[in-house]
Short mmCIF file of C-alpha atoms and ligand atoms in Angstrom, two decimals:
data_model
loop_
_atom_site.label_atom_id
_atom_site.label_comp_id
_atom_site.label_asym_id
_atom_site.label_seq_id
_atom_site.Cartn_x
_atom_site.Cartn_y
_atom_site.Cartn_z
CA MET A 255 -31.11 -15.15 26.02
CA LYS A 256 -30.16 -15.93 22.59
CA VAL A 257 -31.40 -14.24 19.42
CA PHE A 258 -31.21 -15.82 16.02
CA ASN A 259 -31.37 -13.86 12.88
CA LEU A 260 -32.23 -16.28 10.07
CA PHE A 261 -32.20 -16.03 6.29
CA PRO A 262 -30.17 -12.89 5.80
CA LEU A 263 -29.76 -10.53 2.79
CA THR A 264 -25.99 -10.53 2.25
CA ILE A 265 -24.27 -7.35 1.11
CA LEU A 266 -20.50 -7.34 0.57
CA GLN A 267 -18.42 -4.26 0.93
CA ASN A 268 -14.76 -4.06 -0.11
CA LYS A 269 -12.22 -1.52 -1.27
CA ILE A 270 -10.45 -1.24 -4.67
CA HIS A 271 -7.19 0.59 -5.09
CA ILE A 272 -6.57 2.37 -8.37
CA GLU A 273 -3.89 4.85 -9.24
CA GLU A 274 -4.93 8.53 -9.40
CA GLU A 275 -3.76 8.70 -13.03
CA GLU A 276 -6.13 5.88 -13.93
CA ARG A 277 -8.95 7.56 -11.95
CA THR A 278 -8.51 10.78 -13.98
CA ILE A 279 -8.64 8.83 -17.35
CA LEU A 280 -11.84 6.92 -16.34
CA VAL A 281 -13.55 10.09 -15.00
CA ASN A 282 -12.74 12.01 -18.30
CA GLU A 283 -14.06 9.01 -20.32
CA ILE A 284 -17.28 8.98 -18.26
CA LYS A 285 -17.74 12.89 -18.48
CA LYS A 286 -17.48 12.53 -22.33
CA MET A 287 -20.27 9.97 -22.32
CA GLN A 288 -22.32 12.07 -19.96
CA LEU A 289 -21.89 15.22 -22.11
CA GLN A 290 -22.81 13.40 -25.26
CA SER A 291 -26.14 12.09 -24.01
CA SER A 292 -27.39 14.31 -21.24
CA GLU A 293 -30.43 16.45 -21.67
CA ASN A 294 -30.17 20.23 -21.66
CA THR A 295 -32.72 20.54 -18.90
CA LYS A 296 -31.39 19.81 -15.33
CA SER A 297 -33.11 16.73 -13.96
CA SER A 298 -33.62 15.61 -10.36
CA TYR A 299 -32.37 12.21 -11.48
CA ALA A 300 -28.85 11.24 -11.98
CA TRP A 301 -27.41 10.39 -15.41
CA THR A 302 -27.26 6.65 -15.69
CA GLY A 303 -25.25 5.32 -18.70
CA ASP A 304 -27.28 2.09 -18.86
CA THR A 305 -30.31 3.99 -20.21
CA LYS A 306 -28.29 6.38 -22.32
CA GLY A 307 -26.69 4.02 -24.79
CA HIS A 308 -23.49 3.38 -22.68
CA GLU A 309 -24.50 0.00 -21.10
CA PHE A 310 -21.25 -1.95 -22.11
CA LEU A 311 -18.65 0.12 -20.24
CA PHE A 312 -16.35 -2.84 -19.68
CA SER A 313 -15.94 -3.44 -23.43
CA ASN A 314 -14.02 -0.18 -23.40
CA SER A 315 -10.39 -1.19 -22.84
CA LEU A 316 -9.73 1.80 -20.44
CA PHE A 317 -11.90 -0.01 -17.87
CA LYS A 318 -10.17 -3.37 -18.17
CA ASN A 319 -7.95 -3.08 -15.16
CA LEU A 320 -10.83 -1.94 -12.98
CA SER A 321 -13.20 -4.73 -14.23
CA LYS A 322 -10.55 -7.37 -13.40
CA LYS A 323 -10.36 -6.03 -9.79
CA ILE A 324 -14.07 -6.08 -9.51
CA SER A 325 -14.30 -9.65 -10.89
CA SER A 326 -12.15 -10.92 -8.00
CA ILE A 327 -14.56 -9.33 -5.51
CA ILE A 328 -17.61 -10.81 -7.27
CA ILE A 329 -15.82 -14.27 -6.84
CA GLU A 330 -15.45 -13.42 -3.13
CA TYR A 331 -19.18 -12.75 -2.95
CA LEU A 332 -19.97 -16.11 -4.70
CA ASN A 333 -17.64 -17.81 -2.27
CA LEU A 334 -19.30 -16.29 0.71
CA LEU A 335 -22.58 -17.93 -0.55
CA GLU A 336 -20.63 -21.16 -0.99
CA ILE A 337 -21.47 -21.20 -4.69
CA ASN A 338 -18.90 -23.33 -6.53
CA THR A 339 -17.56 -21.15 -9.24
CA ASN A 340 -15.90 -24.06 -10.93
CA HIS A 341 -19.35 -24.91 -12.27
CA LEU A 342 -19.96 -21.46 -13.57
CA ASP A 343 -19.36 -19.13 -16.45
CA ILE A 344 -19.66 -15.61 -15.15
CA TYR A 345 -20.43 -12.58 -17.35
CA TYR A 346 -20.73 -8.88 -16.93
CA GLN A 347 -24.05 -8.61 -18.69
CA ARG A 348 -24.10 -4.82 -18.55
CA SER A 349 -21.83 -2.22 -17.01
CA TRP A 350 -22.24 1.49 -16.92
CA ALA A 351 -21.37 4.72 -15.15
CA THR A 352 -23.67 6.92 -13.13
CA TYR A 353 -23.13 10.70 -12.76
CA THR A 354 -24.94 12.32 -9.95
CA GLU A 355 -24.89 16.07 -9.61
CA HIS A 356 -25.94 18.12 -6.64
CA GLU A 357 -29.48 17.31 -5.38
CA GLN A 358 -29.81 14.45 -7.87
CA SER A 359 -30.62 10.80 -6.85
CA ILE A 360 -31.90 7.49 -8.24
CA ASN A 361 -35.28 6.09 -7.30
CA PHE A 362 -35.93 2.56 -5.97
CA HIS A 363 -35.45 -0.07 -8.57
CA THR A 364 -34.19 -3.61 -9.09
CA HIS A 365 -32.01 -5.19 -11.72
CA SER A 366 -34.29 -8.21 -12.12
CA GLN A 367 -32.69 -9.42 -15.41
CA SER A 368 -29.42 -10.44 -13.79
CA ASN A 369 -28.09 -12.36 -10.74
CA ILE A 370 -25.64 -10.09 -8.90
CA SER A 371 -25.09 -6.37 -9.13
CA PHE A 372 -22.48 -3.91 -7.78
CA ALA A 373 -21.77 -0.29 -7.34
CA TYR A 374 -18.14 1.04 -7.19
CA TYR A 375 -17.49 4.61 -6.13
CA LEU A 376 -14.99 6.17 -8.48
CA ILE A 377 -15.69 9.70 -7.20
CA LYS A 378 -17.43 9.98 -3.83
CA PRO A 379 -17.15 13.30 -2.10
CA PRO A 380 -18.46 13.48 1.48
CA LYS A 381 -22.25 13.99 1.69
CA SER A 382 -22.67 12.98 -1.91
CA GLY A 383 -25.26 10.43 -1.07
CA GLY A 384 -25.32 6.70 -0.01
CA ILE A 385 -27.12 3.68 -1.29
CA ILE A 386 -30.37 2.44 0.34
CA PHE A 387 -31.45 -1.16 0.30
CA ARG A 388 -35.13 -2.17 0.94
CA SER A 389 -36.83 -5.39 1.71
CA ASN A 390 -40.28 -6.10 0.47
CA GLU A 391 -40.48 -9.21 2.71
CA LEU A 392 -40.24 -8.30 6.34
CA GLN A 393 -39.90 -11.63 8.26
CA ASN A 394 -40.54 -9.92 11.57
CA GLU A 395 -43.66 -7.96 10.43
CA VAL A 396 -45.92 -9.28 13.19
CA ALA A 397 -48.73 -7.01 12.07
CA LYS A 398 -49.16 -5.50 8.64
CA ASN A 399 -47.24 -2.10 8.26
CA ILE A 400 -46.26 -2.12 11.95
CA PHE A 401 -42.82 -0.96 11.08
CA THR A 402 -43.67 1.94 8.84
CA ASN A 403 -42.23 5.41 9.51
CA SER A 404 -45.59 6.68 10.79
CA LYS A 405 -45.44 4.05 13.64
CA LEU A 406 -42.02 5.40 14.58
CA GLU A 407 -43.31 8.95 14.59
CA LYS A 408 -46.22 7.97 16.72
CA SER A 409 -43.88 6.15 19.17
CA LEU A 410 -45.49 2.66 18.67
CA ILE A 411 -42.06 1.63 17.55
CA ASN A 412 -39.35 2.91 20.02
CA LYS A 413 -36.55 3.15 17.42
CA ALA A 414 -35.51 1.69 14.21
CA ASN A 415 -33.15 -1.30 14.37
CA PRO A 416 -32.12 -4.10 12.13
CA TYR A 417 -34.93 -6.21 13.35
CA ASN A 418 -37.72 -3.90 12.48
CA SER A 419 -36.49 -1.87 9.48
CA ASP A 420 -37.50 -2.31 5.91
CA ARG A 421 -34.47 -0.35 4.70
CA SER A 422 -30.77 0.30 5.44
CA MET A 423 -28.46 2.98 4.10
CA PHE A 424 -24.73 2.62 3.42
CA ASP A 425 -22.72 5.80 2.85
CA LEU A 426 -19.36 4.51 1.73
CA ASP A 427 -16.02 6.19 0.96
CA GLN A 428 -14.55 6.70 -2.43
CA ASP A 429 -13.09 3.45 -3.84
CA SER A 430 -15.58 1.29 -1.95
CA ILE A 431 -17.49 -1.37 -3.77
CA ILE A 432 -20.83 -2.86 -2.72
CA ILE A 433 -22.20 -6.17 -4.06
CA PHE A 434 -25.70 -7.39 -3.65
CA PRO A 435 -28.30 -9.72 -5.20
CA SER A 436 -29.75 -8.01 -8.32
CA LYS A 437 -33.33 -8.48 -7.19
CA THR A 438 -32.77 -6.35 -4.06
CA PRO A 439 -34.65 -3.04 -4.31
CA HIS A 440 -32.24 -0.11 -3.92
CA ALA A 441 -32.06 3.63 -4.48
CA THR A 442 -29.60 6.50 -3.74
CA VAL A 443 -29.78 9.31 -1.32
CA PRO A 444 -29.77 12.80 -2.88
CA ASN A 445 -26.27 14.28 -3.46
CA LYS A 446 -25.80 17.12 -0.96
CA SER A 447 -22.10 17.74 -1.56
CA GLY A 448 -22.23 20.38 -4.27
CA LEU A 449 -19.83 18.15 -6.23
CA PRO A 450 -20.56 15.24 -8.66
CA ARG A 451 -20.59 11.69 -7.56
CA ILE A 452 -19.47 9.11 -10.06
CA SER A 453 -20.09 5.46 -9.68
CA ILE A 454 -19.63 2.41 -11.88
CA SER A 455 -22.36 -0.21 -11.75
CA GLY A 456 -22.75 -3.61 -13.41
CA ASP A 457 -25.06 -6.55 -13.65
CA ILE A 458 -23.53 -10.10 -13.53
CA SER A 459 -25.10 -13.21 -15.02
CA ILE A 460 -24.05 -16.60 -13.89
CA MET A 461 -24.70 -19.79 -15.90
CA LEU A 462 -23.66 -23.40 -15.66
CA LYS A 463 -20.67 -24.51 -17.73
CA ASP A 464 -22.47 -27.87 -18.04
CA SER A 465 -26.15 -28.07 -17.10
CA LYS A 466 -26.44 -31.85 -17.23
CA GLY A 467 -28.36 -32.95 -14.08
CA PHE A 468 -29.12 -29.42 -12.99
CA GLU A 469 -32.57 -27.94 -13.09
CA HIS A 470 -32.49 -24.26 -11.85
CA LEU A 471 -29.52 -22.31 -12.82
CA MET A 472 -29.36 -20.95 -16.38
CA PRO A 473 -27.91 -23.50 -18.87
CA ASN A 474 -24.93 -22.19 -20.88
CA PHE A 475 -26.15 -19.98 -23.67
CA SER A 476 -23.69 -21.62 -26.01
CA ASN A 477 -26.18 -24.50 -26.09
CA TRP A 478 -29.23 -22.35 -26.78
CA THR A 479 -31.15 -22.49 -30.05
CA LYS A 480 -31.90 -19.22 -31.68
CA PHE A 481 -35.15 -18.99 -33.73
FE1 FE2 B 598 -29.20 0.04 -9.49
#
């Protein structure tokens, strides 16, 4: 017997090495942002810099070294998809930190305004919560909602596996980075470590250097006309 799994969602995981001294500097910078803009009342949701006025983290020179390392892994992801980066201008459209305290999490969402997104774990204590990806298009859904949790509980589905699941969780170590298409719904698992988790996220936009003859990818914005 042969089984073919067609049309995958591709998630890339890699590791980034930074010096501990650099980590301390970045953590302190993020804590400053978080303290400036966090509400007094404790929320069940993590602090996310993109919605708190800190959405251009990589324009801060302290993050330059890290952003360079992330850039090379983004290129690896594009290479994996066989997208010829010679044709592209690639931009960090937004970049921000997230600060997740004990019991906090982030609900399902997408970053539909960009092409590729990532999360890098600057501080990731054990049990501080993984990332969950969800698919809204289940190719193997032979009957509507047959793979929902209730069917698992009622033993109609024997056990969850990659063929019948609409979600998958990654609980990665500190210094891991995960890269995914921006339109993929994702959420975080509540932090159960008693310690903060700090990640750095970003959205990447790709556009053609020269759009002559191409229809679908974004033409270079240097040619746009502002009205
Ligand atoms: Fe996100």
